[in-house]
PDB file of C-alpha atoms in Angstrom:
ATOM      1  CA  MET A  74       6.885 -11.389   7.708  1.00 36.00           C
ATOM      2  CA  PHE A  75       5.976 -12.418   4.168  1.00 37.00           C
ATOM      3  CA  SER A  76       4.369 -15.773   3.474  1.00 42.00           C
ATOM      4  CA  LYS A  77       5.718 -18.097   0.775  1.00 39.00           C
ATOM      5  CA  LYS A  78       2.716 -17.190  -1.373  1.00 41.00           C
ATOM      6  CA  GLN A  79       3.457 -13.469  -1.012  1.00 41.00           C
ATOM      7  CA  VAL A  80       7.130 -13.973  -1.913  1.00 39.00           C
ATOM      8  CA  VAL A  81       6.168 -15.918  -5.037  1.00 40.00           C
ATOM      9  CA  ALA A  82       3.628 -13.256  -6.001  1.00 43.00           C
ATOM     10  CA  PHE A  83       6.176 -10.500  -5.529  1.00 45.00           C
ATOM     11  CA  SER A  84       8.732 -12.376  -7.639  1.00 46.00           C
ATOM     12  CA  LEU A  85       6.125 -12.619 -10.383  1.00 45.00           C
ATOM     13  CA  ALA A  86       5.529  -8.878 -10.152  1.00 52.00           C
ATOM     14  CA  LEU A  87       9.242  -8.239 -10.598  1.00 54.00           C
ATOM     15  CA  THR A  88       9.203 -10.438 -13.673  1.00 54.00           C
ATOM     16  CA  VAL A  89       6.324  -8.321 -14.986  1.00 51.00           C
ATOM     17  CA  MET A  90       8.393  -5.218 -14.297  1.00 56.00           C
ATOM     18  CA  ALA A  91      11.281  -6.650 -16.297  1.00 57.00           C
ATOM     19  CA  GLY A  92       8.885  -7.260 -19.190  1.00 57.00           C
ATOM     20  CA  LEU A  93       7.540  -3.730 -18.934  1.00 54.00           C
ATOM     21  CA  PHE A  94      11.068  -2.363 -19.109  1.00 56.00           C
ATOM     22  CA  ALA A  95      11.717  -4.341 -22.267  1.00 51.00           C
ATOM     23  CA  GLY A  96       8.844  -2.524 -23.958  1.00 50.00           C
ATOM     24  CA  CYS A  97       9.558   0.971 -22.619  1.00 49.00           C
ATOM     25  CA  GLY A  98      10.876   3.833 -24.743  1.00 46.00           C
ATOM     26  CA  GLY A  99      13.678   6.288 -24.139  1.00 44.00           C
ATOM     27  CA  GLY A 100      16.112   4.828 -26.662  1.00 42.00           C
ATOM     28  CA  ASP A 101      19.176   7.063 -26.383  1.00 45.00           C
ATOM     29  CA  LYS A 102      19.501   7.405 -22.594  1.00 47.00           C
ATOM     30  CA  LYS A 103      22.995   6.432 -21.449  1.00 46.00           C
ATOM     31  CA  ALA A 104      24.096   5.359 -18.004  1.00 40.00           C
ATOM     32  CA  PRO A 105      26.970   7.287 -16.431  1.00 45.00           C
ATOM     33  CA  GLY A 106      30.095   5.161 -16.721  1.00 41.00           C
ATOM     34  CA  ALA A 107      28.279   2.475 -18.698  1.00 47.00           C
ATOM     35  CA  ALA A 108      28.571   3.513 -22.338  1.00 51.00           C
ATOM     36  CA  GLY A 109      26.106   1.872 -24.667  1.00 63.00           C
ATOM     37  CA  LYS A 110      23.682   0.798 -21.953  1.00 79.00           C
ATOM     38  CA  LYS A 111      20.181   2.168 -21.821  1.00 92.00           C
ATOM     39  CA  VAL A 112      19.224   3.789 -18.531  1.00 95.00           C
ATOM     40  CA  TYR A 113      15.694   3.083 -17.347  1.00 97.00           C
ATOM     41  CA  ASN A 114      14.118   5.844 -15.304  1.00 97.00           C
ATOM     42  CA  VAL A 115      11.902   4.574 -12.469  1.00 98.00           C
ATOM     43  CA  GLY A 116       9.806   6.666 -10.122  1.00 98.00           C
ATOM     44  CA  ILE A 117       9.065   5.117  -6.727  1.00 98.00           C
ATOM     45  CA  ALA A 118       6.301   6.778  -4.739  1.00 98.00           C
ATOM     46  CA  GLN A 119       5.698   5.788  -1.110  1.00 98.00           C
ATOM     47  CA  LEU A 120       2.680   7.026   0.841  1.00 96.00           C
ATOM     48  CA  VAL A 121       4.334   7.432   4.231  1.00 94.00           C
ATOM     49  CA  GLN A 122       7.305   6.165   6.181  1.00 93.00           C
ATOM     50  CA  HIS A 123       6.715   3.111   8.348  1.00 92.00           C
ATOM     51  CA  ALA A 124       8.377  -0.281   8.626  1.00 91.00           C
ATOM     52  CA  ALA A 125       6.077  -2.252   6.301  1.00 92.00           C
ATOM     53  CA  LEU A 126       6.173   0.268   3.451  1.00 95.00           C
ATOM     54  CA  ASP A 127       9.908   0.812   3.923  1.00 96.00           C
ATOM     55  CA  ALA A 128      10.373  -2.949   3.529  1.00 95.00           C
ATOM     56  CA  ALA A 129       8.229  -2.936   0.379  1.00 95.00           C
ATOM     57  CA  ASN A 130      10.355  -0.119  -1.025  1.00 97.00           C
ATOM     58  CA  LYS A 131      13.584  -1.975  -0.290  1.00 96.00           C
ATOM     59  CA  GLY A 132      12.106  -5.122  -1.817  1.00 94.00           C
ATOM     60  CA  LEU A 133      11.344  -3.276  -5.044  1.00 94.00           C
ATOM     61  CA  VAL A 134      14.884  -1.924  -5.346  1.00 95.00           C
ATOM     62  CA  ASP A 135      16.490  -5.244  -4.365  1.00 95.00           C
ATOM     63  CA  GLY A 136      14.197  -7.110  -6.754  1.00 94.00           C
ATOM     64  CA  LEU A 137      15.142  -4.842  -9.636  1.00 94.00           C
ATOM     65  CA  ALA A 138      18.815  -5.411  -8.872  1.00 95.00           C
ATOM     66  CA  ALA A 139      18.239  -9.175  -8.825  1.00 96.00           C
ATOM     67  CA  LYS A 140      16.729  -8.858 -12.314  1.00 95.00           C
ATOM     68  CA  GLY A 141      19.779  -6.969 -13.574  1.00 95.00           C
ATOM     69  CA  PHE A 142      18.556  -3.381 -13.160  1.00 95.00           C
ATOM     70  CA  LYS A 143      21.117  -1.569 -11.001  1.00 93.00           C
ATOM     71  CA  VAL A 144      21.410   2.083 -10.054  1.00 94.00           C
ATOM     72  CA  GLY A 145      24.466   3.635 -11.685  1.00 92.00           C
ATOM     73  CA  GLU A 146      24.584   1.030 -14.428  1.00 93.00           C
ATOM     74  CA  ASN A 147      21.280   0.831 -16.296  1.00 96.00           C
ATOM     75  CA  LEU A 148      18.838   2.273 -13.770  1.00 97.00           C
ATOM     76  CA  LYS A 149      17.963   5.669 -12.314  1.00 97.00           C
ATOM     77  CA  ILE A 150      15.482   5.831  -9.414  1.00 98.00           C
ATOM     78  CA  ASP A 151      13.557   8.896  -8.290  1.00 98.00           C
ATOM     79  CA  GLN A 152      12.500   8.143  -4.697  1.00 98.00           C
ATOM     80  CA  GLN A 153       9.591  10.205  -3.361  1.00 98.00           C
ATOM     81  CA  ASN A 154       7.684  10.015  -0.053  1.00 97.00           C
ATOM     82  CA  ALA A 155       4.320  11.790   0.229  1.00 97.00           C
ATOM     83  CA  GLN A 156       4.307  11.889   4.059  1.00 93.00           C
ATOM     84  CA  ALA A 157       0.625  10.810   3.964  1.00 90.00           C
ATOM     85  CA  ASP A 158      -0.368  14.037   2.214  1.00 93.00           C
ATOM     86  CA  GLN A 159      -2.742  13.819  -0.764  1.00 92.00           C
ATOM     87  CA  SER A 160      -1.468  17.039  -2.349  1.00 96.00           C
ATOM     88  CA  ASN A 161       2.073  15.653  -2.141  1.00 97.00           C
ATOM     89  CA  LEU A 162       0.904  12.517  -3.965  1.00 97.00           C
ATOM     90  CA  GLN A 163      -0.535  14.622  -6.765  1.00 97.00           C
ATOM     91  CA  ASN A 164       2.686  16.625  -7.052  1.00 98.00           C
ATOM     92  CA  ILE A 165       4.745  13.430  -7.165  1.00 98.00           C
ATOM     93  CA  ALA A 166       2.497  11.960  -9.845  1.00 98.00           C
ATOM     94  CA  ASN A 167       2.818  15.108 -11.945  1.00 98.00           C
ATOM     95  CA  ARG A 168       6.589  15.051 -11.455  1.00 98.00           C
ATOM     96  CA  PHE A 169       6.840  11.481 -12.754  1.00 98.00           C
ATOM     97  CA  VAL A 170       4.599  12.217 -15.751  1.00 98.00           C
ATOM     98  CA  ASN A 171       6.470  15.416 -16.648  1.00 98.00           C
ATOM     99  CA  ASN A 172       9.805  13.591 -16.367  1.00 98.00           C
ATOM    100  CA  LYS A 173       8.447  10.811 -18.599  1.00 97.00           C
ATOM    101  CA  VAL A 174       9.659   7.993 -16.352  1.00 98.00           C
ATOM    102  CA  ASP A 175       9.655   4.516 -17.875  1.00 98.00           C
ATOM    103  CA  LEU A 176       7.909   2.923 -14.904  1.00 98.00           C
ATOM    104  CA  ILE A 177       6.129   4.036 -11.732  1.00 98.00           C
ATOM    105  CA  CYS A 178       6.269   1.902  -8.583  1.00 98.00           C
ATOM    106  CA  ALA A 179       3.418   2.851  -6.243  1.00 98.00           C
ATOM    107  CA  ILE A 180       3.541   1.760  -2.606  1.00 97.00           C
ATOM    108  CA  ALA A 181       0.112   1.676  -0.854  1.00 96.00           C
ATOM    109  CA  THR A 182      -3.407   2.077  -2.239  1.00 95.00           C
ATOM    110  CA  PRO A 183      -3.745   5.901  -2.104  1.00 95.00           C
ATOM    111  CA  THR A 184      -0.388   6.184  -3.876  1.00 97.00           C
ATOM    112  CA  ALA A 185      -1.423   3.885  -6.698  1.00 98.00           C
ATOM    113  CA  GLN A 186      -4.724   5.758  -7.082  1.00 97.00           C
ATOM    114  CA  ALA A 187      -2.935   9.108  -7.400  1.00 98.00           C
ATOM    115  CA  MET A 188      -0.476   7.704  -9.948  1.00 98.00           C
ATOM    116  CA  ALA A 189      -3.233   6.023 -11.980  1.00 98.00           C
ATOM    117  CA  ASN A 190      -5.248   9.248 -12.050  1.00 98.00           C
ATOM    118  CA  ALA A 191      -2.233  11.091 -13.455  1.00 98.00           C
ATOM    119  CA  THR A 192      -1.380   8.737 -16.329  1.00 98.00           C
ATOM    120  CA  LYS A 193      -3.000   6.024 -18.402  1.00 97.00           C
ATOM    121  CA  ASP A 194       0.167   5.441 -20.440  1.00 97.00           C
ATOM    122  CA  ILE A 195       3.105   4.913 -18.069  1.00 98.00           C
ATOM    123  CA  PRO A 196       3.149   1.367 -16.622  1.00 98.00           C
ATOM    124  CA  ILE A 197       2.423   1.312 -12.875  1.00 98.00           C
ATOM    125  CA  VAL A 198       3.401  -1.530 -10.551  1.00 97.00           C
ATOM    126  CA  GLY A 199       1.755  -1.352  -7.135  1.00 97.00           C
ATOM    127  CA  THR A 200       2.430  -3.126  -3.869  1.00 96.00           C
ATOM    128  CA  ALA A 201       0.940  -2.963  -0.344  1.00 94.00           C
ATOM    129  CA  ILE A 202      -2.504  -2.690  -1.967  1.00 95.00           C
ATOM    130  CA  THR A 203      -5.506  -4.543  -0.528  1.00 93.00           C
ATOM    131  CA  ASP A 204      -7.724  -4.925  -3.601  1.00 94.00           C
ATOM    132  CA  PHE A 205      -6.872  -3.441  -6.999  1.00 96.00           C
ATOM    133  CA  LYS A 206     -10.401  -3.786  -8.396  1.00 96.00           C
ATOM    134  CA  LEU A 207     -12.238  -2.289  -5.423  1.00 93.00           C
ATOM    135  CA  ALA A 208      -9.717   0.562  -5.457  1.00 95.00           C
ATOM    136  CA  LYS A 209     -10.719   1.085  -9.127  1.00 96.00           C
ATOM    137  CA  LEU A 210      -7.149   0.567 -10.311  1.00 97.00           C
ATOM    138  CA  VAL A 211      -8.000  -2.332 -12.633  1.00 97.00           C
ATOM    139  CA  LYS A 212     -11.046  -3.770 -14.368  1.00 97.00           C
ATOM    140  CA  ASP A 213     -10.396  -7.228 -12.937  1.00 95.00           C
ATOM    141  CA  ASN A 214      -7.797  -8.515 -10.471  1.00 93.00           C
ATOM    142  CA  ASN A 215      -6.909 -11.425 -12.775  1.00 92.00           C
ATOM    143  CA  LYS A 216      -6.978  -9.413 -16.017  1.00 93.00           C
ATOM    144  CA  PRO A 217      -6.219  -5.775 -15.114  1.00 94.00           C
ATOM    145  CA  GLY A 218      -7.110  -4.183 -18.449  1.00 96.00           C
ATOM    146  CA  THR A 219      -5.344  -0.953 -17.418  1.00 97.00           C
ATOM    147  CA  ASN A 220      -1.762   0.297 -17.072  1.00 98.00           C
ATOM    148  CA  VAL A 221      -1.690  -0.943 -13.444  1.00 98.00           C
ATOM    149  CA  THR A 222      -0.511  -4.299 -12.057  1.00 97.00           C
ATOM    150  CA  GLY A 223       1.198  -5.558  -8.890  1.00 96.00           C
ATOM    151  CA  THR A 224       0.682  -7.573  -5.708  1.00 94.00           C
ATOM    152  CA  ASN A 225      -1.945  -7.329  -2.965  1.00 91.00           C
ATOM    153  CA  ASP A 226      -1.681  -7.604   0.812  1.00 90.00           C
ATOM    154  CA  MET A 227      -5.239  -8.601   1.743  1.00 91.00           C
ATOM    155  CA  ASN A 228      -5.467  -9.730   5.351  1.00 90.00           C
ATOM    156  CA  PRO A 229      -7.238 -12.860   6.629  1.00 96.00           C
ATOM    157  CA  VAL A 230      -9.635 -10.502   8.449  1.00 97.00           C
ATOM    158  CA  LYS A 231     -12.080 -13.149   9.696  1.00 97.00           C
ATOM    159  CA  GLU A 232      -9.266 -15.207  11.215  1.00 98.00           C
ATOM    160  CA  GLN A 233      -7.714 -12.104  12.806  1.00 97.00           C
ATOM    161  CA  VAL A 234     -11.007 -11.179  14.472  1.00 98.00           C
ATOM    162  CA  GLU A 235     -11.297 -14.762  15.743  1.00 97.00           C
ATOM    163  CA  LEU A 236      -7.757 -14.505  17.126  1.00 97.00           C
ATOM    164  CA  GLY A 237      -8.836 -11.343  18.946  1.00 97.00           C
ATOM    165  CA  LEU A 238     -11.648 -13.328  20.570  1.00 97.00           C
ATOM    166  CA  LYS A 239      -9.185 -15.976  21.720  1.00 97.00           C
ATOM    167  CA  LEU A 240      -6.945 -13.312  23.239  1.00 97.00           C
ATOM    168  CA  ALA A 241      -9.876 -11.450  24.793  1.00 97.00           C
ATOM    169  CA  PRO A 242     -12.573 -14.079  25.388  1.00 96.00           C
ATOM    170  CA  GLY A 243     -16.033 -12.831  26.199  1.00 95.00           C
ATOM    171  CA  THR A 244     -15.646  -9.671  24.113  1.00 97.00           C
ATOM    172  CA  LYS A 245     -19.046  -8.161  23.431  1.00 97.00           C
ATOM    173  CA  THR A 246     -17.892  -5.087  21.470  1.00 98.00           C
ATOM    174  CA  LEU A 247     -15.182  -4.862  18.830  1.00 98.00           C
ATOM    175  CA  GLY A 248     -13.343  -1.574  18.321  1.00 98.00           C
ATOM    176  CA  LEU A 249     -12.365  -0.527  14.783  1.00 98.00           C
ATOM    177  CA  LEU A 250      -9.678   2.115  14.240  1.00 97.00           C
ATOM    178  CA  TYR A 251      -8.662   3.253  10.754  1.00 97.00           C
ATOM    179  CA  CYS A 252      -8.224   6.187   8.396  1.00 94.00           C
ATOM    180  CA  SER A 253     -11.492   7.086   6.671  1.00 90.00           C
ATOM    181  CA  SER A 254      -9.778   8.159   3.432  1.00 90.00           C
ATOM    182  CA  GLU A 255      -7.963   4.864   2.810  1.00 92.00           C
ATOM    183  CA  VAL A 256     -10.060   2.568   0.611  1.00 92.00           C
ATOM    184  CA  ASN A 257      -7.911  -0.390   1.665  1.00 92.00           C
ATOM    185  CA  SER A 258      -8.892   0.188   5.298  1.00 94.00           C
ATOM    186  CA  GLN A 259     -12.582   0.616   4.483  1.00 95.00           C
ATOM    187  CA  ILE A 260     -12.604  -2.757   2.696  1.00 94.00           C
ATOM    188  CA  GLN A 261     -11.053  -4.538   5.680  1.00 96.00           C
ATOM    189  CA  ALA A 262     -13.228  -2.672   8.184  1.00 96.00           C
ATOM    190  CA  ASN A 263     -16.345  -3.935   6.395  1.00 96.00           C
ATOM    191  CA  LEU A 264     -15.011  -7.492   6.519  1.00 97.00           C
ATOM    192  CA  ALA A 265     -14.255  -7.079  10.231  1.00 97.00           C
ATOM    193  CA  LYS A 266     -17.847  -5.926  10.829  1.00 98.00           C
ATOM    194  CA  GLU A 267     -19.143  -9.037   9.094  1.00 98.00           C
ATOM    195  CA  ALA A 268     -16.887 -11.235  11.220  1.00 97.00           C
ATOM    196  CA  ALA A 269     -17.962  -9.452  14.397  1.00 98.00           C
ATOM    197  CA  LYS A 270     -21.636  -9.884  13.524  1.00 97.00           C
ATOM    198  CA  ALA A 271     -21.099 -13.611  12.902  1.00 97.00           C
ATOM    199  CA  HIS A 272     -19.782 -13.906  16.460  1.00 97.00           C
ATOM    200  CA  GLY A 273     -22.530 -11.790  18.015  1.00 97.00           C
ATOM    201  CA  MET A 274     -20.359  -8.768  18.718  1.00 98.00           C
ATOM    202  CA  ALA A 275     -21.337  -5.131  18.432  1.00 98.00           C
ATOM    203  CA  VAL A 276     -18.925  -2.747  16.687  1.00 98.00           C
ATOM    204  CA  GLU A 277     -17.676   0.693  17.668  1.00 98.00           C
ATOM    205  CA  GLU A 278     -15.819   2.638  14.971  1.00 97.00           C
ATOM    206  CA  ALA A 279     -13.313   5.459  15.343  1.00 97.00           C
ATOM    207  CA  THR A 280     -11.916   6.928  12.147  1.00 96.00           C
ATOM    208  CA  VAL A 281      -9.027   9.341  11.751  1.00 95.00           C
ATOM    209  CA  SER A 282      -7.844  11.640   8.971  1.00 92.00           C
ATOM    210  CA  ASN A 283      -4.231  11.984  10.156  1.00 90.00           C
ATOM    211  CA  VAL A 284      -1.886  10.807  12.909  1.00 90.00           C
ATOM    212  CA  ASN A 285      -2.900  13.705  15.156  1.00 91.00           C
ATOM    213  CA  ASP A 286      -6.370  12.173  15.529  1.00 94.00           C
ATOM    214  CA  ILE A 287      -5.191   8.748  16.694  1.00 93.00           C
ATOM    215  CA  GLN A 288      -4.852   9.443  20.423  1.00 93.00           C
ATOM    216  CA  GLN A 289      -8.364  10.847  20.757  1.00 95.00           C
ATOM    217  CA  ALA A 290      -9.853   8.097  18.571  1.00 95.00           C
ATOM    218  CA  ALA A 291      -8.183   5.325  20.567  1.00 95.00           C
ATOM    219  CA  GLN A 292      -9.225   6.840  23.883  1.00 95.00           C
ATOM    220  CA  SER A 293     -12.832   7.097  22.660  1.00 96.00           C
ATOM    221  CA  LEU A 294     -12.822   3.355  21.912  1.00 96.00           C
ATOM    222  CA  ILE A 295     -11.360   2.578  25.329  1.00 95.00           C
ATOM    223  CA  SER A 296     -14.053   4.700  27.000  1.00 96.00           C
ATOM    224  CA  LYS A 297     -16.682   2.573  25.238  1.00 95.00           C
ATOM    225  CA  LYS A 298     -15.132  -0.513  26.826  1.00 95.00           C
ATOM    226  CA  VAL A 299     -14.385  -2.435  23.640  1.00 97.00           C
ATOM    227  CA  GLY A 300     -12.889  -5.861  24.226  1.00 97.00           C
ATOM    228  CA  PHE A 301     -10.116  -5.308  21.699  1.00 97.00           C
ATOM    229  CA  ILE A 302      -9.274  -2.924  18.864  1.00 97.00           C
ATOM    230  CA  TYR A 303      -8.907  -4.187  15.302  1.00 97.00           C
ATOM    231  CA  VAL A 304      -6.639  -2.144  13.024  1.00 96.00           C
ATOM    232  CA  PRO A 305      -6.492  -3.080   9.314  1.00 95.00           C
ATOM    233  CA  THR A 306      -3.392  -2.526   7.177  1.00 92.00           C
ATOM    234  CA  ASP A 307      -3.926   1.207   7.536  1.00 92.00           C
ATOM    235  CA  ASN A 308      -0.932   3.360   6.665  1.00 91.00           C
ATOM    236  CA  VAL A 309      -1.821   6.379   8.784  1.00 91.00           C
ATOM    237  CA  VAL A 310      -2.344   4.250  11.891  1.00 93.00           C
ATOM    238  CA  ALA A 311       0.679   2.067  11.140  1.00 91.00           C
ATOM    239  CA  SER A 312       2.919   5.134  11.002  1.00 90.00           C
ATOM    240  CA  ALA A 313       1.905   5.893  14.602  1.00 90.00           C
ATOM    241  CA  THR A 314       1.765   2.370  16.037  1.00 89.00           C
ATOM    242  CA  ALA A 315       4.147   3.236  18.872  1.00 88.00           C
ATOM    243  CA  ALA A 316       1.826   6.007  20.063  1.00 86.00           C
ATOM    244  CA  LEU A 317      -1.222   3.771  19.734  1.00 90.00           C
ATOM    245  CA  THR A 318       0.226   0.927  21.793  1.00 90.00           C
ATOM    246  CA  LYS A 319       1.112   3.363  24.597  1.00 89.00           C
ATOM    247  CA  ILE A 320      -2.558   4.362  24.783  1.00 88.00           C
TER     248      ILE A 320
END
């Protein structure tokens, strides 16, 4: 569920997108059945399929429509899903650059990083990103200074760890489970370690590189008798939440 602050931030991002469109090129593109209207070409890249990122994707499309950009009228969308594969992300980025899209929408931190590495000219709007600056997507979160902008989804990590203690009082060891290649997860994992230390807890980490590693990683944490497992907004783990909760 999105907070009021997140909804406002996302609305602002859509307004930014509308402004970016106004300055984009591609003058003589025509929409099918809508003579005289310019057709804006948007590439949407999603890291992997899971409920949160699917909702972000839908929000982007719905938000564009609310701003007057509708598929079949003045908008063409190229939807691509990388299935959590880095080589797929690179191929998608190259596809968007070669097709000279007017705007790239990047869903999740690794996606935005791949898109930003591929072009410094095409505007990129990112969402489901923990920290744009720490991910090296912008020079400053308040003044990006690059071709990247968007909204973040930073968690209240300290408060979540404290909630874990309320649910599992007396916990002496906190378990951390996340994908080692996701910068967004590393940032939150470090914050969780700080919170654990402040409450006198030890930390056991288990990192994964893909969904196939999750079962073994989770079982290793259970064998170490952690009081509870903290999972950041990690896309690899989120895509296999059902399997994780069974373990």
